Coordinates of C-alpha atoms in Angstrom, one line a residue:
X1 CA -48.0 37.6 -82.3
X2 CA -48.7 33.8 -82.2
X3 CA -51.6 34.4 -79.8
X4 CA -53.1 37.0 -82.1
X5 CA -52.9 34.8 -85.2
X6 CA -54.3 31.8 -83.4
X7 CA -57.2 33.8 -81.9
X8 CA -58.1 35.1 -85.3
X9 CA -58.0 31.6 -86.8
X10 CA -60.2 30.2 -84.0
X11 CA -62.6 33.2 -84.5
X12 CA -63.0 32.7 -88.3
X13 CA -63.2 28.9 -87.9
X14 CA -66.1 29.4 -85.5
X15 CA -67.8 31.8 -88.0
X16 CA -67.3 29.3 -90.8
X17 CA -68.7 26.4 -88.8
X18 CA -71.7 28.4 -87.8
X19 CA -72.5 29.6 -91.3
X20 CA -72.0 26.2 -93.0
X21 CA -73.8 24.3 -90.2
X22 CA -71.3 21.4 -90.3
X23 CA -72.1 20.9 -86.7
X24 CA -74.8 22.3 -84.5
X25 CA -73.9 25.9 -83.8
X26 CA -73.7 25.5 -80.0
X27 CA -71.1 22.7 -80.5
X28 CA -69.1 24.9 -82.9
X29 CA -69.2 27.9 -80.5
X30 CA -68.4 25.9 -77.4
X31 CA -65.6 24.0 -79.1
X32 CA -63.9 27.2 -80.4
X33 CA -64.5 28.9 -77.0
X34 CA -62.6 26.1 -75.2
X35 CA -59.8 26.2 -77.8
X36 CA -59.5 30.0 -77.3
X37 CA -59.5 29.6 -73.5
X38 CA -56.9 26.8 -73.3
X39 CA -54.6 27.4 -76.3
X40 CA -54.6 31.2 -76.6
X41 CA -55.2 32.4 -73.1
X42 CA -53.7 29.5 -71.2
X43 CA -50.8 28.2 -73.3
X44 CA -49.8 31.2 -75.5
X45 CA -50.5 34.1 -73.1
X46 CA -50.0 32.1 -69.9
X47 CA -52.3 34.6 -68.2
X48 CA -54.6 33.3 -65.4
X49 CA -56.0 36.8 -65.1
X50 CA -57.1 36.8 -68.8
X51 CA -58.7 33.4 -68.3
X52 CA -60.6 34.5 -65.2
X53 CA -61.7 37.7 -66.9
X54 CA -63.0 35.7 -69.8
X55 CA -65.0 33.3 -67.6
X56 CA -66.3 36.3 -65.6
X57 CA -67.8 34.1 -63.0
X58 CA -66.8 36.3 -60.0
X59 CA -69.1 39.0 -61.4
X60 CA -72.2 36.8 -60.6
X61 CA -71.4 37.0 -56.9
X62 CA -71.3 40.7 -56.7
X63 CA -74.2 42.8 -55.5
X64 CA -74.1 45.0 -58.6
X65 CA -74.9 41.9 -60.8
X66 CA -78.3 41.6 -59.2
X67 CA -79.0 45.1 -57.9
X68 CA -77.7 48.5 -58.9
X69 CA -78.4 51.4 -56.7
X70 CA -77.1 54.0 -59.1
X71 CA -76.4 54.2 -62.8
X72 CA -76.1 50.9 -64.7
X73 CA -72.6 49.6 -64.8
X74 CA -71.0 48.3 -67.9
X75 CA -70.1 44.6 -68.2
X76 CA -66.6 43.7 -67.4
X77 CA -66.2 41.6 -70.6
X78 CA -65.9 37.9 -71.1
X79 CA -69.0 35.7 -70.7
X80 CA -72.0 38.0 -70.3
X81 CA -73.9 36.0 -67.6
X82 CA -76.6 38.7 -67.3
X83 CA -77.6 38.0 -71.0
X84 CA -77.6 34.2 -70.4
X85 CA -79.8 34.4 -67.3
X86 CA -82.2 37.0 -68.8
X87 CA -82.7 35.0 -72.0
X88 CA -83.3 31.9 -70.0
X89 CA -86.0 33.7 -67.9
X90 CA -87.7 35.0 -71.0
X91 CA -87.7 31.5 -72.6
X92 CA -89.4 30.0 -69.6
X93 CA -92.0 32.7 -69.6
X94 CA -92.8 32.3 -73.3
X95 CA -93.1 28.5 -73.0
X96 CA -95.5 29.0 -70.1
X97 CA -97.6 31.4 -72.2
X98 CA -97.6 29.1 -75.2
X99 CA -98.8 26.1 -73.2
X100 CA -101.7 28.2 -71.8
X101 CA -102.9 28.9 -75.4
X102 CA -102.2 32.6 -75.1
X103 CA -100.7 33.1 -78.6
X104 CA -103.3 31.0 -80.5
X105 CA -106.1 32.9 -78.6
X106 CA -104.6 36.2 -79.6
X107 CA -104.3 35.4 -83.3
X108 CA -107.9 34.1 -83.5
X109 CA -109.3 37.0 -81.4
X110 CA -107.7 39.6 -83.6
X111 CA -108.8 37.9 -86.8
X112 CA -112.3 37.7 -85.6
X113 CA -112.2 41.4 -84.7
X114 CA -111.6 42.4 -88.3
X115 CA -114.3 39.9 -89.5
X116 CA -111.7 37.6 -91.1
X117 CA -111.1 40.0 -94.0
X118 CA -107.7 39.2 -95.6
X119 CA -106.2 42.7 -96.0
X120 CA -107.1 43.9 -92.5
X121 CA -105.7 40.6 -91.1
X122 CA -102.5 41.2 -93.1
X123 CA -102.1 44.7 -91.6
X124 CA -103.1 43.6 -88.1
X125 CA -100.6 40.7 -88.2
X126 CA -97.8 43.0 -89.2
X127 CA -98.5 45.3 -86.3
X128 CA -99.0 42.3 -84.0
X129 CA -95.7 40.8 -85.1
X130 CA -93.8 44.0 -84.4
X131 CA -95.5 44.7 -81.1
X132 CA -95.0 41.2 -79.7
X133 CA -91.4 41.1 -80.9
X134 CA -90.8 44.2 -78.7
X135 CA -91.1 41.9 -75.6
X136 CA -90.8 38.4 -76.9
X137 CA -88.1 36.7 -79.0
X138 CA -88.8 37.1 -82.7
X139 CA -88.3 33.4 -83.3
X140 CA -91.3 32.6 -81.0
X141 CA -93.4 35.3 -82.5
X142 CA -92.9 34.0 -86.1
X143 CA -93.3 30.4 -85.0
X144 CA -96.9 30.9 -83.9
X145 CA -97.8 33.7 -86.3
X146 CA -96.7 31.7 -89.3
X147 CA -98.6 28.7 -88.1
X148 CA -101.7 30.8 -87.5
X149 CA -101.3 32.4 -91.0
X150 CA -101.2 29.0 -92.7
X151 CA -104.3 27.9 -90.8
X152 CA -106.2 31.1 -91.7
X153 CA -105.1 30.9 -95.4
X154 CA -106.7 27.5 -95.7
X155 CA -109.9 28.7 -94.3
X156 CA -110.0 32.0 -96.3
X157 CA -108.3 30.5 -99.3
X158 CA -105.5 33.1 -99.8
X159 CA -101.7 32.8 -100.3
X160 CA -100.0 32.8 -96.9
X161 CA -96.5 33.7 -98.3
X162 CA -97.0 37.5 -98.3
X163 CA -98.2 37.5 -94.7
X164 CA -95.4 35.3 -93.6
X165 CA -92.7 37.4 -95.3
X166 CA -94.1 40.7 -93.9
X167 CA -94.4 39.1 -90.5
X168 CA -90.8 38.0 -90.5
X169 CA -89.6 41.5 -91.4
X170 CA -91.9 43.2 -88.8
X171 CA -90.8 40.8 -86.1
X172 CA -87.1 41.7 -86.7
X173 CA -88.1 45.4 -86.8
X174 CA -90.0 45.2 -83.6
X175 CA -87.2 43.3 -81.9
X176 CA -84.9 46.3 -82.6
X177 CA -87.1 48.6 -80.5
X178 CA -86.1 47.3 -77.0
X179 CA -83.2 45.6 -75.3
X180 CA -85.3 42.4 -74.8
X181 CA -86.7 42.2 -78.3
X182 CA -83.7 40.7 -80.1
X183 CA -80.6 38.9 -78.9
X184 CA -78.2 41.5 -80.3
X185 CA -80.0 44.2 -78.3
X186 CA -79.8 42.0 -75.1
X187 CA -76.1 41.7 -75.6
X188 CA -75.6 45.4 -76.3
X189 CA -77.8 46.5 -73.4
X190 CA -76.3 44.2 -70.8
X191 CA -72.7 44.8 -72.0
X192 CA -73.0 48.6 -72.1
X193 CA -75.4 49.1 -69.2
X194 CA -78.3 50.6 -71.2
X195 CA -81.9 50.3 -70.0
X196 CA -85.2 49.3 -71.5
X197 CA -86.4 52.9 -71.6
X198 CA -83.1 54.1 -73.2
X199 CA -83.6 51.6 -76.0
X200 CA -87.3 52.3 -76.6
X201 CA -86.7 56.1 -76.8
X202 CA -83.8 55.7 -79.3
X203 CA -84.0 52.5 -81.4
X204 CA -87.7 52.3 -80.6
X205 CA -88.3 55.7 -82.3
X206 CA -86.4 54.5 -85.4
X207 CA -88.4 51.2 -85.4
X208 CA -91.7 53.1 -85.0
X209 CA -91.0 55.4 -88.0
X210 CA -89.8 52.5 -90.1
X211 CA -92.9 50.3 -89.3
X212 CA -95.1 52.9 -91.0
X213 CA -93.0 52.7 -94.2
X214 CA -92.9 48.9 -93.9
X215 CA -96.7 48.5 -93.8
X216 CA -97.1 50.8 -96.8
X217 CA -94.4 49.0 -98.7
X218 CA -95.7 45.5 -98.1
X219 CA -99.3 46.5 -98.9
X220 CA -98.2 47.9 -102.3
X221 CA -96.1 44.7 -102.9
X222 CA -98.7 42.2 -102.0
X223 CA -102.2 43.8 -102.4
X224 CA -103.0 41.7 -105.5
X225 CA -101.7 38.4 -104.0
X226 CA -103.9 38.9 -100.9
X227 CA -107.2 38.5 -102.7
X228 CA -109.1 35.4 -101.7
X229 CA -109.5 32.7 -104.4
X230 CA -113.3 33.2 -104.4
X231 CA -115.6 36.1 -103.9
X232 CA -117.9 34.5 -101.3
X233 CA -118.6 36.4 -98.1
X234 CA -117.0 35.1 -95.0
X235 CA -119.4 33.6 -92.4
X236 CA -117.8 34.2 -89.0
X237 CA -119.9 31.4 -87.5
X238 CA -117.8 28.9 -89.4
X239 CA -114.6 29.9 -87.6
X240 CA -113.4 28.7 -84.2
X241 CA -114.2 30.5 -80.9
X242 CA -111.0 32.2 -79.5
X243 CA -111.9 30.8 -76.1
X244 CA -111.3 27.3 -77.3
X245 CA -107.7 28.1 -77.9
X246 CA -107.2 28.5 -74.1
X247 CA -106.0 25.2 -72.6
X248 CA -106.3 26.3 -69.0
X249 CA -108.1 29.5 -67.8
X250 CA -106.0 29.6 -64.6
X251 CA -102.6 29.3 -66.5
X252 CA -103.8 31.7 -69.1
X253 CA -104.6 34.4 -66.5
X254 CA -101.3 33.7 -64.7
X255 CA -99.2 33.9 -67.8
X256 CA -100.9 37.1 -68.9
X257 CA -100.2 38.7 -65.5
X258 CA -96.6 37.5 -65.5
X259 CA -96.1 39.0 -69.0
X260 CA -97.5 42.4 -67.9
X261 CA -95.4 42.3 -64.8
X262 CA -92.3 41.5 -66.9
X263 CA -92.9 44.5 -69.1
X264 CA -93.3 46.8 -66.1
X265 CA -90.1 45.4 -64.4
X266 CA -88.1 45.9 -67.6
X267 CA -89.5 49.4 -68.2
X268 CA -88.7 50.5 -64.7
X269 CA -85.5 48.7 -63.9
X270 CA -83.4 51.8 -64.2
X271 CA -85.6 53.3 -61.4
X272 CA -85.9 50.2 -59.2
X273 CA -82.3 49.1 -59.5
X274 CA -83.3 45.6 -60.4
X275 CA -80.9 44.3 -63.1
X276 CA -82.1 42.3 -66.1
X277 CA -80.4 39.2 -64.6
X278 CA -82.6 39.4 -61.5
X279 CA -85.7 40.2 -63.6
X280 CA -85.0 37.1 -65.6
X281 CA -84.7 35.0 -62.4
X282 CA -88.0 36.5 -61.0
X283 CA -89.9 35.9 -64.3
X284 CA -88.7 32.2 -64.5
X285 CA -89.3 31.5 -60.9
X286 CA -92.9 32.9 -60.9
X287 CA -93.7 31.1 -64.2
X288 CA -92.5 27.8 -62.8
X289 CA -94.4 28.3 -59.5
X290 CA -97.6 28.9 -61.3
X291 CA -97.0 26.0 -63.7
X292 CA -96.8 23.2 -61.1
X293 CA -97.3 19.9 -62.9
X294 CA -96.0 21.3 -66.2
X295 CA -92.5 22.2 -65.2
X296 CA -91.0 19.2 -67.0
X297 CA -92.8 20.2 -70.2
X298 CA -91.5 23.8 -70.0
X299 CA -87.9 22.8 -69.4
X300 CA -88.1 20.3 -72.3
X301 CA -88.9 23.1 -74.7
X302 CA -86.4 25.7 -73.4
X303 CA -83.7 26.1 -76.0
X304 CA -80.6 25.3 -73.9
X305 CA -78.6 24.9 -77.0
X306 CA -78.9 28.6 -77.7
X307 CA -77.7 29.4 -74.2
X308 CA -74.7 27.2 -74.7
X309 CA -74.1 28.9 -78.0
X310 CA -74.0 32.2 -76.2
X311 CA -71.5 31.0 -73.7
X312 CA -69.1 29.7 -76.3
X313 CA -69.5 32.9 -78.4
X314 CA -68.7 35.1 -75.4
X315 CA -65.6 33.0 -74.7
X316 CA -64.3 33.5 -78.2
X317 CA -65.0 37.2 -78.3
X318 CA -63.6 37.6 -74.8
X319 CA -60.4 36.0 -76.0
X320 CA -60.1 38.5 -78.9
X321 CA -60.7 41.3 -76.4
X322 CA -57.9 40.1 -74.1
X323 CA -55.5 39.8 -77.0
X324 CA -56.2 43.3 -78.2
X325 CA -57.4 42.4 -81.7
X326 CA -60.6 44.4 -81.4
X327 CA -58.7 47.6 -80.5
X328 CA -56.8 47.2 -83.8
X329 CA -60.0 46.9 -85.8
X330 CA -61.4 50.0 -84.0
X331 CA -58.3 52.0 -84.9
X332 CA -58.6 50.8 -88.6
X333 CA -62.2 52.0 -88.8
X334 CA -61.3 55.4 -87.3
X335 CA -58.4 55.8 -89.9
X336 CA -60.6 54.8 -92.8
X337 CA -63.2 57.4 -91.7
X338 CA -60.6 60.0 -91.2
X339 CA -62.0 61.0 -87.9
X340 CA -65.4 61.9 -89.4
X341 CA -68.0 60.8 -87.0
X342 CA -70.8 60.7 -89.5
X343 CA -68.7 58.5 -91.8
X344 CA -68.1 56.2 -88.8
X345 CA -71.9 55.8 -88.4
X346 CA -72.3 55.1 -92.1
X347 CA -69.5 52.4 -91.9
X348 CA -70.9 50.7 -88.8
X349 CA -74.6 50.6 -89.8
X350 CA -74.0 49.4 -93.4
X351 CA -71.2 47.0 -92.6
X352 CA -73.4 45.6 -89.8
X353 CA -76.4 45.3 -92.0
X354 CA -74.6 43.6 -94.9
X355 CA -72.7 41.3 -92.6
X356 CA -75.9 40.3 -90.7
X357 CA -77.6 39.4 -93.9
X358 CA -75.2 36.5 -94.4
X359 CA -73.9 35.6 -91.0
X360 CA -75.6 35.3 -87.6
X361 CA -76.1 38.7 -86.2
X362 CA -75.6 37.5 -82.6
X363 CA -71.8 36.8 -82.9
X364 CA -71.4 39.9 -85.0
X365 CA -73.0 42.1 -82.4
X366 CA -70.9 40.5 -79.6
X367 CA -67.8 41.1 -81.7
X368 CA -68.6 44.7 -82.4
X369 CA -69.4 45.9 -78.9
X370 CA -65.8 46.2 -77.7
X371 CA -64.9 47.7 -81.1
X372 CA -67.4 50.5 -80.7
X373 CA -66.2 51.1 -77.1
X374 CA -62.7 51.6 -78.4
X375 CA -64.0 53.8 -81.2
X376 CA -65.9 56.0 -78.7
X377 CA -62.7 56.4 -76.7
X378 CA -60.4 57.2 -79.7
X379 CA -62.8 59.3 -81.8
X380 CA -64.4 61.2 -78.9
X381 CA -67.9 60.2 -80.3
X382 CA -70.7 59.3 -77.8
X383 CA -70.9 55.6 -77.1
X384 CA -74.7 55.6 -77.1
X385 CA -74.9 56.8 -80.7
X386 CA -72.6 54.0 -81.8
X387 CA -74.7 51.5 -79.8
X388 CA -78.0 52.5 -81.5
X389 CA -76.2 52.4 -84.8
X390 CA -74.9 48.9 -84.2
X391 CA -78.3 47.8 -82.9
X392 CA -80.3 48.9 -86.0
X393 CA -77.6 47.6 -88.4
X394 CA -77.5 44.1 -86.9
X395 CA -81.2 43.8 -86.1
X396 CA -82.6 45.0 -89.5
X397 CA -79.8 43.8 -91.8
X398 CA -80.6 40.1 -90.9
X399 CA -84.0 40.5 -92.6
X400 CA -82.5 40.8 -96.1
X401 CA -81.8 37.1 -96.8
X402 CA -83.5 33.8 -95.7
X403 CA -80.4 32.9 -93.5
X404 CA -79.8 36.4 -92.0
X405 CA -81.8 35.8 -88.8
X406 CA -83.2 32.8 -87.0
X407 CA -86.8 34.1 -87.4
X408 CA -86.3 34.1 -91.2
X409 CA -85.3 30.4 -91.1
X410 CA -88.3 29.5 -88.9
X411 CA -90.8 31.4 -91.0
X412 CA -89.7 30.0 -94.3
X413 CA -89.6 26.5 -92.8
X414 CA -93.2 26.7 -91.6
X415 CA -94.2 27.9 -95.1
X416 CA -92.4 25.1 -96.8
X417 CA -93.9 22.4 -94.5
X418 CA -97.3 23.8 -95.4
X419 CA -96.6 23.5 -99.1
X420 CA -95.5 27.0 -99.8
X421 CA -91.7 26.9 -100.4
X422 CA -90.1 30.4 -100.5
X423 CA -86.9 30.5 -102.6
X424 CA -84.0 32.9 -102.2
X425 CA -85.0 34.9 -105.3
X426 CA -88.6 35.5 -104.1
X427 CA -87.5 36.2 -100.5
X428 CA -84.7 38.7 -101.4
X429 CA -86.8 40.4 -104.1
X430 CA -89.4 41.4 -101.5
X431 CA -87.4 41.9 -98.3
X432 CA -84.0 43.2 -99.5
X433 CA -85.4 46.5 -100.7
X434 CA -87.4 47.3 -97.5
X435 CA -84.3 46.3 -95.5
X436 CA -82.2 48.9 -97.3
X437 CA -85.0 51.5 -96.9
X438 CA -85.2 51.0 -93.2
X439 CA -81.4 51.1 -92.8
X440 CA -81.4 54.4 -94.7
X441 CA -84.2 55.7 -92.5
X442 CA -82.3 54.7 -89.4
X443 CA -79.1 56.4 -90.6
X444 CA -80.9 59.6 -91.5
X445 CA -82.7 59.6 -88.1
X446 CA -79.3 59.2 -86.3
X447 CA -77.8 62.1 -88.3
X448 CA -80.8 64.4 -87.6
X449 CA -81.1 63.5 -83.9
X450 CA -77.5 63.1 -82.7
X451 CA -75.5 65.4 -85.0

């Protein structure tokens, strides 16, 4: 009983520290992870087995961690090293692409293609935000898209806020489509053994349908605000040549090829047997080999603090799993739903969405994974259905408020620095309704397709 109480205290303390940002979140997560490991598992439980299971280091030295000849195996719990390694690989690749000028080139090229007309750029940037977030972390997508939007707004004299807000939402929506698009999906995929293709044919379908509604919604909301301040025609000759954004033609070509290869490897890893951990290592290694002379710069920009945050988070959640707390929560949800599988879906998707609007969706997703596994066992409901439900709830719910997802914080920060502060009222007034609409669309799609 003492172990259970202490584990819950540590868990809620971690959540509180992360939300209030009293300390950097990686320090909060790691500190609580160490407390869970030493006090709960070591002193209270006195279980070396539980401690080893939480660290999960032995899993790295198994063949199945790197190569799976058959069906994908589920993670054994504890620290999900496959997630850590894969995210690291993607971070290295993205930094290599950014240094080559790939992202800036893409933005200028697309803007030029639509003759620098504001409304077409608005629509193209929404689609671009969603498409890039399918393969690249939404934080990186918003970082360069928001910066490009501000630059274009100055040249074309329009308000960049509508484009930044719509870009934030579409990045979070696009990230829900695949297992590598958003951190919660990476955790869900690696923990439950789902593939890139399984995500894109399930959550990807919901994201694709929702994107159409999102584009129409944002156009209706912002069509008046997107008008330039003057009626003069745009002279394309006055704008920069996309080629000038490329810092190195050789690195640009290499990073483009690596990006395409990464997509192919992820899309076919169920057939090839290559795990996401191995794909992450391959991507990072090739990027570094083709970036000789710039390796130090790449490592300097890799977000190691996020990786440490994940490790601490997995230690805390792993401790809860070892104690048995998560099974109790799963039993409670089943009792509340009365064994009604459709009601279980409603509870999970809306609770996930509302919670993710106010707390980081990464720890929430990690906490919910063992819960939905227990629910699948006790209710007889298919685990994949619960996984897609959790994915859409956590990925989309975070869009509702400025603090719900990291991409939101980044996008609003870029706008504020450029002299366009976005308050809570303005943000929520525009994004909360479409968040609710997409959650509703996802829920209906799940009912129609799986029940």
